[in-house]
Amino acid sequence: MPIRCPLTIASLDSEAFELLDYRVMGHAYASQNELGRLCDECAYEADLKARLLADGFKSVHTQVPVTVTHRDFSKEYRLDLVADDALYELKAETTLASAHEAQLLNYMFLLGVRRGKLLNLRPSKVQGKILATGLTQEQRRHFSAVTERWKDLTPACIALRETLCDLFRDWGAFLSVDLYQEALIHFLGGAGSVEQRIRLSRNGLDLGMQRMFAYAPGAVLRLTAVTDNQQYIESHLRRLLALTNLKAIQWINLNHALIEFTTITSKAGE
Protein backbone atom coordinates (compact mmCIF):
# COMPACT_ATOMS: atom_id res chain seq x y z
CA MET A 1 0.00 0.00 0.00
CA PRO A 2 1.32 3.51 -0.80
CA ILE A 3 0.02 4.95 2.49
CA ARG A 4 0.50 3.04 5.75
CA CYS A 5 -0.62 3.81 9.30
CA PRO A 6 -0.50 1.38 12.26
CA LEU A 7 -3.90 2.67 13.41
CA THR A 8 -7.20 2.10 11.65
CA ILE A 9 -8.84 5.50 12.02
CA ALA A 10 -12.59 5.67 11.38
CA SER A 11 -14.03 8.67 9.55
CA LEU A 12 -16.37 10.31 12.08
CA ASP A 13 -19.50 12.20 11.11
CA SER A 14 -20.10 15.71 12.41
CA GLU A 15 -22.14 14.69 15.45
CA ALA A 16 -19.73 11.97 16.61
CA PHE A 17 -16.70 14.24 16.18
CA GLU A 18 -18.27 17.15 18.04
CA LEU A 19 -19.28 14.95 20.98
CA LEU A 20 -15.69 13.81 21.39
CA ASP A 21 -14.33 17.27 20.73
CA TYR A 22 -16.41 18.79 23.54
CA ARG A 23 -14.58 16.55 26.01
CA VAL A 24 -11.18 17.08 24.41
CA MET A 25 -11.56 20.87 24.51
CA GLY A 26 -12.41 20.77 28.21
CA HIS A 27 -9.13 19.00 28.87
CA ALA A 28 -7.24 21.35 26.53
CA TYR A 29 -8.41 24.33 28.61
CA ALA A 30 -7.48 22.51 31.82
CA SER A 31 -4.06 21.65 30.41
CA GLN A 32 -3.32 25.25 29.47
CA ASN A 33 -4.58 26.51 32.84
CA GLU A 34 -2.23 24.19 34.72
CA LEU A 35 0.81 24.17 32.42
CA GLY A 36 0.55 27.78 31.27
CA ARG A 37 0.96 29.10 27.72
CA LEU A 38 4.72 28.76 27.23
CA CYS A 39 5.30 24.99 26.93
CA ASP A 40 6.33 23.28 23.72
CA GLU A 41 3.80 21.18 21.81
CA CYS A 42 5.21 17.94 23.20
CA ALA A 43 4.34 18.93 26.77
CA TYR A 44 0.70 19.68 25.93
CA GLU A 45 0.57 16.51 23.85
CA ALA A 46 1.70 14.30 26.75
CA ASP A 47 -0.55 16.10 29.23
CA LEU A 48 -3.62 15.82 27.00
CA LYS A 49 -3.02 12.13 26.43
CA ALA A 50 -2.89 11.46 30.18
CA ARG A 51 -6.01 13.54 30.83
CA LEU A 52 -8.03 11.85 28.08
CA LEU A 53 -7.10 8.35 29.23
CA ALA A 54 -8.05 9.28 32.80
CA ASP A 55 -11.40 10.55 31.47
CA GLY A 56 -12.24 7.17 29.95
CA PHE A 57 -11.17 7.56 26.33
CA LYS A 58 -10.55 4.04 25.03
CA SER A 59 -7.79 4.72 22.50
CA VAL A 60 -5.44 7.69 22.74
CA HIS A 61 -2.26 7.77 20.65
CA THR A 62 0.38 10.45 20.05
CA GLN A 63 3.07 10.75 17.37
CA VAL A 64 1.38 8.15 15.17
CA PRO A 65 3.50 7.45 12.05
CA VAL A 66 1.96 7.74 8.58
CA THR A 67 4.26 6.50 5.82
CA VAL A 68 3.80 7.51 2.18
CA THR A 69 5.65 5.44 -0.45
CA HIS A 70 6.02 5.24 -4.21
CA ARG A 71 8.52 2.81 -5.68
CA ASP A 72 11.69 3.44 -3.61
CA PHE A 73 10.55 6.82 -2.28
CA SER A 74 9.36 6.99 1.33
CA LYS A 75 8.17 9.88 3.50
CA GLU A 76 7.00 9.65 7.11
CA TYR A 77 4.64 12.04 8.85
CA ARG A 78 3.61 12.05 12.53
CA LEU A 79 0.07 12.60 13.79
CA ASP A 80 0.11 14.57 17.03
CA LEU A 81 -2.98 13.10 18.66
CA VAL A 82 -5.68 10.56 17.79
CA ALA A 83 -8.33 10.16 20.50
CA ASP A 84 -11.04 7.55 19.81
CA ASP A 85 -10.71 8.26 16.05
CA ALA A 86 -10.74 12.05 16.47
CA LEU A 87 -7.66 13.52 14.77
CA TYR A 88 -5.89 16.56 16.27
CA GLU A 89 -2.91 18.61 15.14
CA LEU A 90 -1.42 20.47 18.11
CA LYS A 91 0.30 23.82 17.86
CA ALA A 92 2.02 26.23 20.24
CA GLU A 93 2.09 29.29 18.00
CA THR A 94 1.05 32.93 18.30
CA THR A 95 -1.92 32.17 16.05
CA LEU A 96 -3.10 29.57 13.57
CA ALA A 97 -2.14 30.10 9.93
CA SER A 98 -3.14 28.74 6.53
CA ALA A 99 -0.02 26.54 6.51
CA HIS A 100 -1.30 24.75 9.62
CA GLU A 101 -4.64 24.10 7.89
CA ALA A 102 -2.84 22.73 4.84
CA GLN A 103 -0.81 20.40 7.09
CA LEU A 104 -3.90 18.96 8.75
CA LEU A 105 -5.76 18.61 5.44
CA ASN A 106 -2.76 16.72 4.07
CA TYR A 107 -3.06 14.23 6.95
CA MET A 108 -6.82 13.94 6.49
CA PHE A 109 -6.48 13.20 2.78
CA LEU A 110 -3.76 10.62 3.39
CA LEU A 111 -5.88 8.84 6.00
CA GLY A 112 -9.21 9.21 4.22
CA VAL A 113 -10.89 10.84 7.23
CA ARG A 114 -13.49 13.57 6.85
CA ARG A 115 -12.72 15.69 9.93
CA GLY A 116 -9.82 16.87 12.01
CA LYS A 117 -9.06 19.76 14.34
CA LEU A 118 -6.26 22.24 14.84
CA LEU A 119 -5.59 22.98 18.50
CA ASN A 120 -3.34 25.89 19.46
CA LEU A 121 -2.39 26.23 23.13
CA ARG A 122 -0.15 29.32 22.94
CA PRO A 123 -2.78 32.13 22.77
CA SER A 124 -4.43 33.52 25.91
CA LYS A 125 -7.45 31.37 25.08
CA VAL A 126 -7.04 27.92 23.53
CA GLN A 127 -7.58 28.29 19.79
CA GLY A 128 -9.32 25.52 17.87
CA LYS A 129 -10.55 25.04 14.31
CA ILE A 130 -12.35 22.02 12.87
CA LEU A 131 -11.59 21.20 9.23
CA ALA A 132 -13.87 19.01 7.15
CA THR A 133 -13.79 17.57 3.62
CA GLY A 134 -16.23 15.60 1.53
CA LEU A 135 -13.56 14.26 -0.82
CA THR A 136 -13.15 10.49 -0.89
CA GLN A 137 -9.97 8.55 -1.68
CA GLU A 138 -11.49 7.47 -4.98
CA GLN A 139 -12.45 11.01 -5.96
CA ARG A 140 -8.93 12.26 -5.24
CA ARG A 141 -7.54 9.80 -7.77
CA HIS A 142 -9.55 11.30 -10.62
CA PHE A 143 -7.40 14.00 -12.19
CA SER A 144 -6.69 15.64 -15.54
CA ALA A 145 -3.41 16.79 -17.06
CA VAL A 146 -3.26 19.91 -19.25
CA THR A 147 -0.20 19.69 -21.52
CA GLU A 148 -1.00 22.01 -24.46
CA ARG A 149 1.63 24.53 -23.34
CA TRP A 150 4.25 21.96 -22.31
CA LYS A 151 7.32 21.04 -24.36
CA ASP A 152 9.34 17.89 -23.77
CA LEU A 153 12.67 19.66 -24.20
CA THR A 154 14.71 16.64 -23.08
CA PRO A 155 14.00 13.00 -22.12
CA ALA A 156 14.17 14.19 -18.49
CA CYS A 157 11.12 16.38 -19.16
CA ILE A 158 9.15 13.34 -20.29
CA ALA A 159 10.17 11.44 -17.16
CA LEU A 160 9.21 14.44 -14.99
CA ARG A 161 5.72 14.67 -16.47
CA GLU A 162 5.06 10.93 -16.36
CA THR A 163 6.37 10.57 -12.80
CA LEU A 164 4.05 13.25 -11.44
CA CYS A 165 1.05 11.64 -13.13
CA ASP A 166 2.08 8.30 -11.59
CA LEU A 167 2.19 9.95 -8.15
CA PHE A 168 -1.32 11.29 -8.64
CA ARG A 169 -2.56 7.84 -9.65
CA ASP A 170 -0.94 6.29 -6.60
CA TRP A 171 -1.59 8.93 -3.91
CA GLY A 172 -4.36 11.06 -5.38
CA ALA A 173 -4.61 14.84 -5.71
CA PHE A 174 -4.93 17.56 -3.05
CA LEU A 175 -1.89 16.51 -0.98
CA SER A 176 0.89 18.86 0.11
CA VAL A 177 2.79 20.37 -2.80
CA ASP A 178 5.99 19.80 -0.80
CA LEU A 179 5.32 16.04 -0.77
CA TYR A 180 4.97 15.85 -4.54
CA GLN A 181 8.08 18.02 -5.00
CA GLU A 182 10.15 15.93 -2.60
CA ALA A 183 9.16 12.78 -4.48
CA LEU A 184 9.90 14.31 -7.88
CA ILE A 185 13.35 15.45 -6.79
CA HIS A 186 14.04 11.97 -5.43
CA PHE A 187 13.22 10.37 -8.78
CA LEU A 188 15.19 13.01 -10.69
CA GLY A 189 18.36 11.96 -8.86
CA GLY A 190 18.01 13.52 -5.42
CA ALA A 191 18.56 17.00 -4.05
CA GLY A 192 22.34 16.59 -4.24
CA SER A 193 22.25 16.38 -8.04
CA VAL A 194 19.17 18.48 -8.79
CA GLU A 195 19.43 21.42 -6.42
CA GLN A 196 21.73 24.10 -7.82
CA ARG A 197 22.60 27.74 -7.19
CA ILE A 198 21.73 29.74 -10.30
CA ARG A 199 23.27 33.17 -10.82
CA LEU A 200 20.88 36.09 -11.30
CA SER A 201 21.81 39.35 -13.04
CA ARG A 202 20.11 42.44 -14.45
CA ASN A 203 21.79 44.37 -17.24
CA GLY A 204 25.20 43.12 -16.13
CA LEU A 205 24.56 43.78 -12.43
CA ASP A 206 25.24 40.66 -10.37
CA LEU A 207 22.26 39.93 -8.11
CA GLY A 208 23.70 36.86 -6.43
CA MET A 209 22.75 33.20 -6.49
CA GLN A 210 19.32 31.61 -6.12
CA ARG A 211 18.44 28.01 -5.27
CA MET A 212 16.62 26.19 -8.08
CA PHE A 213 15.97 22.61 -9.16
CA ALA A 214 17.93 22.18 -12.39
CA TYR A 215 17.04 18.67 -13.51
CA ALA A 216 18.08 18.99 -17.19
CA PRO A 217 20.61 21.15 -19.09
CA GLY A 218 19.27 24.71 -19.10
CA ALA A 219 15.92 23.75 -17.53
CA VAL A 220 14.65 24.10 -13.97
CA LEU A 221 11.51 22.84 -12.26
CA ARG A 222 9.01 25.11 -10.50
CA LEU A 223 6.10 23.44 -8.70
CA THR A 224 3.18 25.49 -7.36
CA ALA A 225 -0.34 24.91 -6.08
CA VAL A 226 -2.43 27.96 -7.02
CA THR A 227 -6.09 27.77 -7.97
CA ASP A 228 -6.58 31.16 -9.60
CA ASN A 229 -4.67 34.06 -11.18
CA GLN A 230 -2.10 31.74 -12.75
CA GLN A 231 -1.26 34.48 -15.26
CA TYR A 232 0.14 36.57 -12.40
CA ILE A 233 2.45 33.73 -11.30
CA GLU A 234 3.53 33.13 -14.90
CA SER A 235 4.44 36.80 -15.39
CA HIS A 236 6.78 36.63 -12.40
CA LEU A 237 8.30 33.35 -13.54
CA ARG A 238 9.09 35.01 -16.87
CA ARG A 239 10.80 37.88 -15.05
CA LEU A 240 12.80 35.40 -12.99
CA LEU A 241 13.84 33.48 -16.10
CA ALA A 242 15.03 36.72 -17.73
CA LEU A 243 17.51 37.18 -14.87
CA THR A 244 19.24 33.87 -15.66
CA ASN A 245 21.07 32.16 -18.49
CA LEU A 246 18.56 29.30 -18.41
CA LYS A 247 16.65 28.17 -21.48
CA ALA A 248 13.41 27.30 -19.71
CA ILE A 249 11.42 26.99 -16.52
CA GLN A 250 9.22 23.93 -16.55
CA TRP A 251 6.28 25.10 -14.46
CA ILE A 252 3.86 22.58 -13.01
CA ASN A 253 0.83 23.93 -11.17
CA LEU A 254 -1.33 21.64 -9.04
CA ASN A 255 -4.79 23.16 -9.36
CA HIS A 256 -6.76 20.76 -7.18
CA ALA A 257 -7.39 17.73 -9.45
CA LEU A 258 -5.93 19.50 -12.47
CA ILE A 259 -2.21 19.30 -13.30
CA GLU A 260 -1.26 22.30 -15.45
CA PHE A 261 2.03 21.74 -17.31
CA THR A 262 3.61 24.87 -18.80
CA THR A 263 6.99 25.42 -20.45
CA ILE A 264 8.27 28.99 -20.06
CA THR A 265 11.17 29.65 -22.42
CA SER A 266 13.62 32.48 -22.82
CA LYS A 267 13.91 34.22 -26.16
CA ALA A 268 17.23 32.47 -26.70
CA GLY A 269 15.63 29.11 -25.91
CA GLU A 270 12.66 29.51 -28.27
mmCIF file of C-alpha atoms in Angstrom:
data_model
loop_
_atom_site.group_PDB
_atom_site.id
_atom_site.type_symbol
_atom_site.label_atom_id
_atom_site.label_comp_id
_atom_site.label_asym_id
_atom_site.label_seq_id
_atom_site.Cartn_x
_atom_site.Cartn_y
_atom_site.Cartn_z
ATOM 1 C CA MET A 1 0.000 0.000 0.000
ATOM 2 C CA PRO A 2 1.324 3.505 -0.805
ATOM 3 C CA ILE A 3 0.018 4.951 2.491
ATOM 4 C CA ARG A 4 0.501 3.041 5.748
ATOM 5 C CA CYS A 5 -0.620 3.809 9.298
ATOM 6 C CA PRO A 6 -0.501 1.378 12.262
ATOM 7 C CA LEU A 7 -3.905 2.673 13.407
ATOM 8 C CA THR A 8 -7.202 2.103 11.650
ATOM 9 C CA ILE A 9 -8.842 5.496 12.020
ATOM 10 C CA ALA A 10 -12.590 5.671 11.383
ATOM 11 C CA SER A 11 -14.026 8.674 9.553
ATOM 12 C CA LEU A 12 -16.367 10.313 12.076
ATOM 13 C CA ASP A 13 -19.496 12.199 11.106
ATOM 14 C CA SER A 14 -20.103 15.711 12.406
ATOM 15 C CA GLU A 15 -22.143 14.688 15.454
ATOM 16 C CA ALA A 16 -19.730 11.972 16.610
ATOM 17 C CA PHE A 17 -16.699 14.240 16.176
ATOM 18 C CA GLU A 18 -18.274 17.149 18.045
ATOM 19 C CA LEU A 19 -19.281 14.953 20.984
ATOM 20 C CA LEU A 20 -15.688 13.810 21.395
ATOM 21 C CA ASP A 21 -14.328 17.271 20.730
ATOM 22 C CA TYR A 22 -16.414 18.795 23.538
ATOM 23 C CA ARG A 23 -14.581 16.554 26.011
ATOM 24 C CA VAL A 24 -11.185 17.083 24.406
ATOM 25 C CA MET A 25 -11.560 20.870 24.508
ATOM 26 C CA GLY A 26 -12.410 20.769 28.211
ATOM 27 C CA HIS A 27 -9.129 19.001 28.873
ATOM 28 C CA ALA A 28 -7.243 21.350 26.530
ATOM 29 C CA TYR A 29 -8.410 24.331 28.609
ATOM 30 C CA ALA A 30 -7.475 22.513 31.820
ATOM 31 C CA SER A 31 -4.062 21.649 30.413
ATOM 32 C CA GLN A 32 -3.321 25.249 29.473
ATOM 33 C CA ASN A 33 -4.576 26.508 32.840
ATOM 34 C CA GLU A 34 -2.229 24.193 34.724
ATOM 35 C CA LEU A 35 0.807 24.166 32.425
ATOM 36 C CA GLY A 36 0.551 27.776 31.266
ATOM 37 C CA ARG A 37 0.962 29.099 27.725
ATOM 38 C CA LEU A 38 4.717 28.755 27.234
ATOM 39 C CA CYS A 39 5.298 24.994 26.932
ATOM 40 C CA ASP A 40 6.335 23.276 23.724
ATOM 41 C CA GLU A 41 3.799 21.184 21.815
ATOM 42 C CA CYS A 42 5.212 17.937 23.205
ATOM 43 C CA ALA A 43 4.337 18.925 26.772
ATOM 44 C CA TYR A 44 0.698 19.681 25.932
ATOM 45 C CA GLU A 45 0.566 16.514 23.854
ATOM 46 C CA ALA A 46 1.699 14.296 26.749
ATOM 47 C CA ASP A 47 -0.548 16.101 29.235
ATOM 48 C CA LEU A 48 -3.624 15.821 27.003
ATOM 49 C CA LYS A 49 -3.023 12.129 26.430
ATOM 50 C CA ALA A 50 -2.885 11.461 30.175
ATOM 51 C CA ARG A 51 -6.013 13.541 30.828
ATOM 52 C CA LEU A 52 -8.029 11.849 28.077
ATOM 53 C CA LEU A 53 -7.099 8.352 29.228
ATOM 54 C CA ALA A 54 -8.048 9.275 32.800
ATOM 55 C CA ASP A 55 -11.403 10.545 31.468
ATOM 56 C CA GLY A 56 -12.236 7.170 29.949
ATOM 57 C CA PHE A 57 -11.165 7.558 26.327
ATOM 58 C CA LYS A 58 -10.552 4.038 25.034
ATOM 59 C CA SER A 59 -7.791 4.720 22.501
ATOM 60 C CA VAL A 60 -5.437 7.693 22.736
ATOM 61 C CA HIS A 61 -2.265 7.771 20.650
ATOM 62 C CA THR A 62 0.380 10.447 20.049
ATOM 63 C CA GLN A 63 3.070 10.749 17.374
ATOM 64 C CA VAL A 64 1.384 8.148 15.166
ATOM 65 C CA PRO A 65 3.496 7.446 12.046
ATOM 66 C CA VAL A 66 1.957 7.745 8.579
ATOM 67 C CA THR A 67 4.264 6.504 5.822
ATOM 68 C CA VAL A 68 3.801 7.508 2.180
ATOM 69 C CA THR A 69 5.651 5.445 -0.450
ATOM 70 C CA HIS A 70 6.018 5.238 -4.215
ATOM 71 C CA ARG A 71 8.518 2.806 -5.683
ATOM 72 C CA ASP A 72 11.692 3.435 -3.612
ATOM 73 C CA PHE A 73 10.547 6.816 -2.278
ATOM 74 C CA SER A 74 9.360 6.992 1.330
ATOM 75 C CA LYS A 75 8.173 9.879 3.500
ATOM 76 C CA GLU A 76 7.003 9.652 7.111
ATOM 77 C CA TYR A 77 4.642 12.037 8.855
ATOM 78 C CA ARG A 78 3.611 12.046 12.527
ATOM 79 C CA LEU A 79 0.070 12.604 13.787
ATOM 80 C CA ASP A 80 0.107 14.572 17.031
ATOM 81 C CA LEU A 81 -2.984 13.104 18.662
ATOM 82 C CA VAL A 82 -5.679 10.556 17.790
ATOM 83 C CA ALA A 83 -8.334 10.156 20.496
ATOM 84 C CA ASP A 84 -11.045 7.551 19.814
ATOM 85 C CA ASP A 85 -10.713 8.256 16.049
ATOM 86 C CA ALA A 86 -10.743 12.053 16.471
ATOM 87 C CA LEU A 87 -7.659 13.522 14.771
ATOM 88 C CA TYR A 88 -5.886 16.560 16.272
ATOM 89 C CA GLU A 89 -2.910 18.606 15.144
ATOM 90 C CA LEU A 90 -1.425 20.466 18.113
ATOM 91 C CA LYS A 91 0.303 23.824 17.859
ATOM 92 C CA ALA A 92 2.022 26.226 20.244
ATOM 93 C CA GLU A 93 2.088 29.292 17.998
ATOM 94 C CA THR A 94 1.046 32.927 18.304
ATOM 95 C CA THR A 95 -1.917 32.172 16.049
ATOM 96 C CA LEU A 96 -3.095 29.570 13.571
ATOM 97 C CA ALA A 97 -2.142 30.099 9.932
ATOM 98 C CA SER A 98 -3.141 28.737 6.532
ATOM 99 C CA ALA A 99 -0.019 26.542 6.507
ATOM 100 C CA HIS A 100 -1.302 24.752 9.616
ATOM 101 C CA GLU A 101 -4.639 24.102 7.890
ATOM 102 C CA ALA A 102 -2.836 22.728 4.842
ATOM 103 C CA GLN A 103 -0.810 20.402 7.086
ATOM 104 C CA LEU A 104 -3.904 18.963 8.752
ATOM 105 C CA LEU A 105 -5.761 18.607 5.442
ATOM 106 C CA ASN A 106 -2.764 16.716 4.074
ATOM 107 C CA TYR A 107 -3.058 14.227 6.947
ATOM 108 C CA MET A 108 -6.817 13.940 6.493
ATOM 109 C CA PHE A 109 -6.476 13.196 2.778
ATOM 110 C CA LEU A 110 -3.756 10.617 3.389
ATOM 111 C CA LEU A 111 -5.883 8.838 5.998
ATOM 112 C CA GLY A 112 -9.209 9.209 4.222
ATOM 113 C CA VAL A 113 -10.894 10.841 7.227
ATOM 114 C CA ARG A 114 -13.485 13.566 6.853
ATOM 115 C CA ARG A 115 -12.725 15.687 9.934
ATOM 116 C CA GLY A 116 -9.816 16.875 12.013
ATOM 117 C CA LYS A 117 -9.064 19.763 14.337
ATOM 118 C CA LEU A 118 -6.259 22.245 14.841
ATOM 119 C CA LEU A 119 -5.594 22.980 18.504
ATOM 120 C CA ASN A 120 -3.344 25.893 19.460
ATOM 121 C CA LEU A 121 -2.388 26.235 23.133
ATOM 122 C CA ARG A 122 -0.148 29.318 22.937
ATOM 123 C CA PRO A 123 -2.779 32.127 22.768
ATOM 124 C CA SER A 124 -4.427 33.523 25.912
ATOM 125 C CA LYS A 125 -7.447 31.371 25.083
ATOM 126 C CA VAL A 126 -7.043 27.919 23.528
ATOM 127 C CA GLN A 127 -7.583 28.293 19.793
ATOM 128 C CA GLY A 128 -9.319 25.521 17.872
ATOM 129 C CA LYS A 129 -10.546 25.039 14.307
ATOM 130 C CA ILE A 130 -12.352 22.019 12.873
ATOM 131 C CA LEU A 131 -11.593 21.204 9.232
ATOM 132 C CA ALA A 132 -13.866 19.012 7.152
ATOM 133 C CA THR A 133 -13.789 17.566 3.624
ATOM 134 C CA GLY A 134 -16.233 15.602 1.527
ATOM 135 C CA LEU A 135 -13.559 14.260 -0.819
ATOM 136 C CA THR A 136 -13.153 10.488 -0.889
ATOM 137 C CA GLN A 137 -9.967 8.555 -1.677
ATOM 138 C CA GLU A 138 -11.493 7.469 -4.984
ATOM 139 C CA GLN A 139 -12.453 11.013 -5.962
ATOM 140 C CA ARG A 140 -8.928 12.262 -5.241
ATOM 141 C CA ARG A 141 -7.539 9.799 -7.771
ATOM 142 C CA HIS A 142 -9.546 11.301 -10.622
ATOM 143 C CA PHE A 143 -7.402 14.002 -12.190
ATOM 144 C CA SER A 144 -6.692 15.638 -15.536
ATOM 145 C CA ALA A 145 -3.409 16.789 -17.064
ATOM 146 C CA VAL A 146 -3.264 19.906 -19.253
ATOM 147 C CA THR A 147 -0.198 19.685 -21.519
ATOM 148 C CA GLU A 148 -1.002 22.012 -24.455
ATOM 149 C CA ARG A 149 1.635 24.527 -23.335
ATOM 150 C CA TRP A 150 4.250 21.960 -22.307
ATOM 151 C CA LYS A 151 7.315 21.037 -24.358
ATOM 152 C CA ASP A 152 9.342 17.888 -23.771
ATOM 153 C CA LEU A 153 12.674 19.664 -24.200
ATOM 154 C CA THR A 154 14.713 16.637 -23.081
ATOM 155 C CA PRO A 155 14.004 12.999 -22.123
ATOM 156 C CA ALA A 156 14.169 14.187 -18.485
ATOM 157 C CA CYS A 157 11.123 16.384 -19.164
ATOM 158 C CA ILE A 158 9.152 13.336 -20.289
ATOM 159 C CA ALA A 159 10.172 11.443 -17.155
ATOM 160 C CA LEU A 160 9.209 14.435 -14.994
ATOM 161 C CA ARG A 161 5.724 14.673 -16.466
ATOM 162 C CA GLU A 162 5.062 10.929 -16.364
ATOM 163 C CA THR A 163 6.366 10.575 -12.803
ATOM 164 C CA LEU A 164 4.052 13.254 -11.439
ATOM 165 C CA CYS A 165 1.049 11.639 -13.131
ATOM 166 C CA ASP A 166 2.078 8.301 -11.589
ATOM 167 C CA LEU A 167 2.189 9.950 -8.145
ATOM 168 C CA PHE A 168 -1.324 11.288 -8.635
ATOM 169 C CA ARG A 169 -2.561 7.841 -9.654
ATOM 170 C CA ASP A 170 -0.938 6.286 -6.600
ATOM 171 C CA TRP A 171 -1.588 8.932 -3.907
ATOM 172 C CA GLY A 172 -4.357 11.062 -5.379
ATOM 173 C CA ALA A 173 -4.614 14.839 -5.706
ATOM 174 C CA PHE A 174 -4.932 17.565 -3.054
ATOM 175 C CA LEU A 175 -1.888 16.506 -0.983
ATOM 176 C CA SER A 176 0.894 18.861 0.109
ATOM 177 C CA VAL A 177 2.795 20.371 -2.803
ATOM 178 C CA ASP A 178 5.986 19.796 -0.797
ATOM 179 C CA LEU A 179 5.317 16.043 -0.768
ATOM 180 C CA TYR A 180 4.969 15.849 -4.540
ATOM 181 C CA GLN A 181 8.080 18.018 -5.003
ATOM 182 C CA GLU A 182 10.145 15.928 -2.603
ATOM 183 C CA ALA A 183 9.164 12.779 -4.475
ATOM 184 C CA LEU A 184 9.899 14.309 -7.883
ATOM 185 C CA ILE A 185 13.351 15.451 -6.785
ATOM 186 C CA HIS A 186 14.042 11.970 -5.429
ATOM 187 C CA PHE A 187 13.222 10.371 -8.779
ATOM 188 C CA LEU A 188 15.194 13.009 -10.695
ATOM 189 C CA GLY A 189 18.358 11.959 -8.858
ATOM 190 C CA GLY A 190 18.015 13.519 -5.423
ATOM 191 C CA ALA A 191 18.558 16.999 -4.048
ATOM 192 C CA GLY A 192 22.336 16.593 -4.242
ATOM 193 C CA SER A 193 22.253 16.377 -8.042
ATOM 194 C CA VAL A 194 19.169 18.480 -8.792
ATOM 195 C CA GLU A 195 19.435 21.418 -6.416
ATOM 196 C CA GLN A 196 21.726 24.103 -7.816
ATOM 197 C CA ARG A 197 22.600 27.741 -7.187
ATOM 198 C CA ILE A 198 21.726 29.745 -10.298
ATOM 199 C CA ARG A 199 23.272 33.170 -10.824
ATOM 200 C CA LEU A 200 20.882 36.094 -11.302
ATOM 201 C CA SER A 201 21.815 39.353 -13.037
ATOM 202 C CA ARG A 202 20.113 42.444 -14.453
ATOM 203 C CA ASN A 203 21.794 44.366 -17.238
ATOM 204 C CA GLY A 204 25.198 43.119 -16.130
ATOM 205 C CA LEU A 205 24.560 43.778 -12.431
ATOM 206 C CA ASP A 206 25.243 40.660 -10.372
ATOM 207 C CA LEU A 207 22.257 39.932 -8.112
ATOM 208 C CA GLY A 208 23.701 36.860 -6.432
ATOM 209 C CA MET A 209 22.750 33.204 -6.494
ATOM 210 C CA GLN A 210 19.320 31.605 -6.119
ATOM 211 C CA ARG A 211 18.445 28.005 -5.265
ATOM 212 C CA MET A 212 16.623 26.195 -8.076
ATOM 213 C CA PHE A 213 15.972 22.614 -9.156
ATOM 214 C CA ALA A 214 17.933 22.182 -12.388
ATOM 215 C CA TYR A 215 17.045 18.675 -13.507
ATOM 216 C CA ALA A 216 18.083 18.986 -17.189
ATOM 217 C CA PRO A 217 20.611 21.155 -19.094
ATOM 218 C CA GLY A 218 19.268 24.707 -19.098
ATOM 219 C CA ALA A 219 15.918 23.746 -17.530
ATOM 220 C CA VAL A 220 14.648 24.099 -13.967
ATOM 221 C CA LEU A 221 11.510 22.844 -12.258
ATOM 222 C CA ARG A 222 9.010 25.112 -10.497
ATOM 223 C CA LEU A 223 6.100 23.444 -8.698
ATOM 224 C CA THR A 224 3.185 25.494 -7.356
ATOM 225 C CA ALA A 225 -0.337 24.913 -6.082
ATOM 226 C CA VAL A 226 -2.426 27.957 -7.020
ATOM 227 C CA THR A 227 -6.089 27.766 -7.967
ATOM 228 C CA ASP A 228 -6.580 31.165 -9.597
ATOM 229 C CA ASN A 229 -4.667 34.056 -11.175
ATOM 230 C CA GLN A 230 -2.101 31.736 -12.749
ATOM 231 C CA GLN A 231 -1.262 34.482 -15.256
ATOM 232 C CA TYR A 232 0.144 36.571 -12.403
ATOM 233 C CA ILE A 233 2.454 33.732 -11.301
ATOM 234 C CA GLU A 234 3.530 33.130 -14.895
ATOM 235 C CA SER A 235 4.438 36.795 -15.388
ATOM 236 C CA HIS A 236 6.783 36.634 -12.402
ATOM 237 C CA LEU A 237 8.297 33.347 -13.542
ATOM 238 C CA ARG A 238 9.091 35.005 -16.870
ATOM 239 C CA ARG A 239 10.804 37.877 -15.051
ATOM 240 C CA LEU A 240 12.805 35.398 -12.988
ATOM 241 C CA LEU A 241 13.843 33.475 -16.101
ATOM 242 C CA ALA A 242 15.027 36.722 -17.731
ATOM 243 C CA LEU A 243 17.508 37.182 -14.870
ATOM 244 C CA THR A 244 19.237 33.869 -15.657
ATOM 245 C CA ASN A 245 21.069 32.156 -18.493
ATOM 246 C CA LEU A 246 18.557 29.297 -18.414
ATOM 247 C CA LYS A 247 16.647 28.172 -21.478
ATOM 248 C CA ALA A 248 13.414 27.300 -19.706
ATOM 249 C CA ILE A 249 11.420 26.993 -16.520
ATOM 250 C CA GLN A 250 9.222 23.927 -16.546
ATOM 251 C CA TRP A 251 6.284 25.101 -14.464
ATOM 252 C CA ILE A 252 3.860 22.584 -13.007
ATOM 253 C CA ASN A 253 0.831 23.926 -11.169
ATOM 254 C CA LEU A 254 -1.327 21.635 -9.042
ATOM 255 C CA ASN A 255 -4.787 23.161 -9.362
ATOM 256 C CA HIS A 256 -6.758 20.761 -7.180
ATOM 257 C CA ALA A 257 -7.395 17.730 -9.447
ATOM 258 C CA LEU A 258 -5.928 19.501 -12.472
ATOM 259 C CA ILE A 259 -2.208 19.302 -13.300
ATOM 260 C CA GLU A 260 -1.257 22.298 -15.449
ATOM 261 C CA PHE A 261 2.030 21.735 -17.313
ATOM 262 C CA THR A 262 3.613 24.874 -18.802
ATOM 263 C CA THR A 263 6.994 25.421 -20.450
ATOM 264 C CA ILE A 264 8.270 28.985 -20.059
ATOM 265 C CA THR A 265 11.166 29.648 -22.421
ATOM 266 C CA SER A 266 13.622 32.477 -22.817
ATOM 267 C CA LYS A 267 13.909 34.215 -26.159
ATOM 268 C CA ALA A 268 17.230 32.470 -26.703
ATOM 269 C CA GLY A 269 15.630 29.114 -25.914
ATOM 270 C CA GLU A 270 12.661 29.512 -28.272
#
